[in-house]
Amino acid sequence: MTASTSSSPDTFPVVHADSDGSAASRVVQSVKSAVRVPETEMKRWRRTFDTNAKALLDGERFLDREQFVNAIAPKGDLTRIGRGQFATLFRVADVAKRGLLSWDDFVVFQTLLKRPDADYYIAFQYFDVDGSGTITFDEFKSVFSAEIGPDAIPFNFDCDWVKLHLGKKSGTHVLGYNEFTQLMKGLQGERLRQAFRYFDDNQDGVIRPDQFKRIILELAGHKLSDAVIELLPTLTALTPGGRISYSEVVACHNVIREMDIIERMLREATAKSKDGRIDQNEFLNYAASSSRYSLFTPMEASIVFHFAGRGTAGQRLALVDFAQLLDPRWRAPGDIERAAAETTASTTTSTMLSNIAQSAYNFVQGGFAGAFGATIVYPIDLVKVCSAFLEWMFDRDPRLGSALDAVRMATISRSKFIHFSVTRMQNQRSTIVGQLLYKNSLDCVKKVFRNEGFLGFYRGLGPQLIGVAPEKAIKLTVNDLVRGRAMDPETGRIKPFWEVVAGGTAGGCQVVFTNPLEIVKIRLQVQGEAAKVEGAVPRGAIHIIRQLGLLGLYRGASACLLRDIPFSAIYFPTYAHLKKDLFHEGYHGKTLSFFETLTAAAIAGMPAAYLTTPADVVKTRLQVEARKGQTSYKGLADAFTKIYREEGFKALFKGGPARILRSSPQFGFTLVAYEYLHKLLPYPWKEAPREVETALTSRGEEIAKTRARNALKILLDVHGDFGRRTPSAGS
């Protein structure tokens, strides 16, 4: 790696995490984050320096060692590195060797951290004690010995490996920067060889499990979680004999050294797996297909799955199973929750109440989302209204010739008029003369706008929302509830069968509410026409409810179920797979934009709306009382048969395009609103999902602090306790 001075592009974008607080404050923070102008790196460094610099010298502010650590060390470190170990970087930053850093020194150090080879460059600066730009044998030995301590596994500096790099002890060969990087890259391999020889005193090629554990702890203990460290001796289970060979030690060390590559392979392989799980062979196959040459040996793959599977071989594992291997901070969920859970009974009760409260919370959000979606698409209903309205007025007086006259002579309210549209369109009987007047519905829209203005499109919205909001709330809440129960808690995946079941259940549950509402609505819409013709006085909703009775309110429910269950069973799985498969939501942490979410939701509504049109037509025919001369239907099957025989196959899809025009955008905006409400106003007591967050996925800290942690990598490879023994003072 060359000593290039060019800066590398930011690997981790700066994201300012929301502060803890109320739901309202989180919403405000989200809005601020969306409109915030990105802060320049120099301003961010200045803010960090001014916040931490407390030492004063001749009126100028400086950073001492402790303040420097506060400025560069991550607050919640992703590794087992101690905060004090960041003080090792102070000696590199303190070029003047005065124990204080000025603003200029801090800028130079932060610029140094931006180097793509910052970890090697800082290690070189640290070992170059005299600042000569070269490293001698004595410098290498003195710094190395001071850091590993007398209790560490001894290292023989008189070995052939050191002589190859630095010459003999009394030689004059010195290392420049490029040569030093090669020495540091091979240092751990040599330490591994020497450590194994140190414990393999009888030279039989094997060591005890406790000796193996000590080697790994000294070379890479800071990279492992406590759970993996405890499992290190169980590596003997891979081969018979109860001892660990040199090959196994090397393979284990290779796994730890290449952990970043392993993590990428695991994330990508599990993401592409159908069930979110992989076995050892699938891991090897994916790794081989992702590179020109084999990345891992079978023994190394066995070690990965041994530790992830807690010693049980042959398992199909989810990404979360690998968390204890990938994340040094990993702790077993039971260890975290044990203190909070007092008894099984109280925990179960608490969980049940929490689930009920969360469902109620989702129901309210679903209601608001449904109301929002209905409001957005409310004017679209007029496209369907005009034909139905013209038909209604033509029945009153066939002499009427224009839509404008019809509007002027209308005696029904706008809200009834809006709801009346789809019902009349689907209830039109092509066998009755004078009922096919749907040639110019757009002309009606133009004239409504001309005579009543823009607000005319929203008259009667209130009654519409009363029906739509609970309907959508039930559907969204039940779908989320069933999906949550059927979802694999470790992978977050749900089988296609259960996706369909969740959607179908949601559609079926909404019928309990929507069927009575629709039958009363339809009777109110149609009875006005009949009352005018027959000279009777129209009755209100209460009269219709009393007349129908409880069972009557669910007349046509079978057709309603036949429409709503397939609709939701098609819609929700299609929506979920469009987000995941078409727009790649969640892949490499991707979050969908507003337009992508809206597009997925709108597209999903198209097949769902059109394919369920026949059931909607039949439902309407069953719920409307047949007038004189019209065919009456005895039931679901009878209605399907007679409509097909008398009016043809196309009659079953009357209003289909109109349903798409309304349902597709309505559900699109409803789902967008629902998801954004979840993001901006999440359930306050919702348990955080089990995710694997490591240095590859962290987005919660500043890039400068990520660079500071990465800059320690090479020094920590010398020994995991590097910087713990001495203050690393340049003074």
CSV table of C-alpha atoms in Angstrom, one decimal, residues 12-20 25-26 28-41 43-45 47-48 75 698-705:
chain,number,residue,atom,x,y,z
A,12,PHE,CA,-19.9,5.9,6.3
A,13,PRO,CA,-22.3,8.9,5.8
A,14,VAL,CA,-22.8,11.3,8.7
A,15,VAL,CA,-26.1,10.7,10.3
A,16,HIS,CA,-27.1,12.6,13.4
A,17,ALA,CA,-29.1,10.2,15.6
A,18,ASP,CA,-32.4,11.5,17.1
A,19,SER,CA,-32.2,12.4,20.7
A,20,ASP,CA,-34.3,10.6,23.2
A,25,SER,CA,-39.6,15.7,19.3
A,26,ARG,CA,-38.6,12.7,17.2
A,28,VAL,CA,-39.3,17.4,14.6
A,29,GLN,CA,-35.8,15.9,14.6
A,30,SER,CA,-36.7,13.8,11.5
A,31,VAL,CA,-38.0,16.9,9.7
A,32,LYS,CA,-34.9,18.9,10.6
A,33,SER,CA,-32.6,16.1,9.4
A,34,ALA,CA,-34.4,16.0,6.1
A,35,VAL,CA,-33.8,19.7,5.4
A,36,ARG,CA,-30.5,20.2,7.2
A,37,VAL,CA,-27.7,21.5,5.1
A,38,PRO,CA,-24.7,19.1,5.3
A,39,GLU,CA,-22.0,20.4,7.7
A,40,THR,CA,-18.6,20.7,6.1
A,41,GLU,CA,-15.8,18.5,7.6
A,43,LYS,CA,-16.6,22.9,10.6
A,44,ARG,CA,-17.3,19.6,12.2
A,45,TRP,CA,-13.7,19.3,13.3
A,47,ARG,CA,-16.9,22.1,16.7
A,48,THR,CA,-15.4,19.0,18.1
A,75,LYS,CA,-19.2,7.1,22.5
A,698,SER,CA,-22.8,1.5,11.8
A,699,ARG,CA,-24.3,4.8,10.9
A,700,GLY,CA,-24.7,6.4,14.3
A,701,GLU,CA,-21.3,8.1,14.8
A,702,GLU,CA,-19.2,10.6,13.0
A,703,ILE,CA,-16.9,9.5,10.2
A,704,ALA,CA,-13.9,11.0,12.0
A,705,LYS,CA,-14.5,8.7,15.0
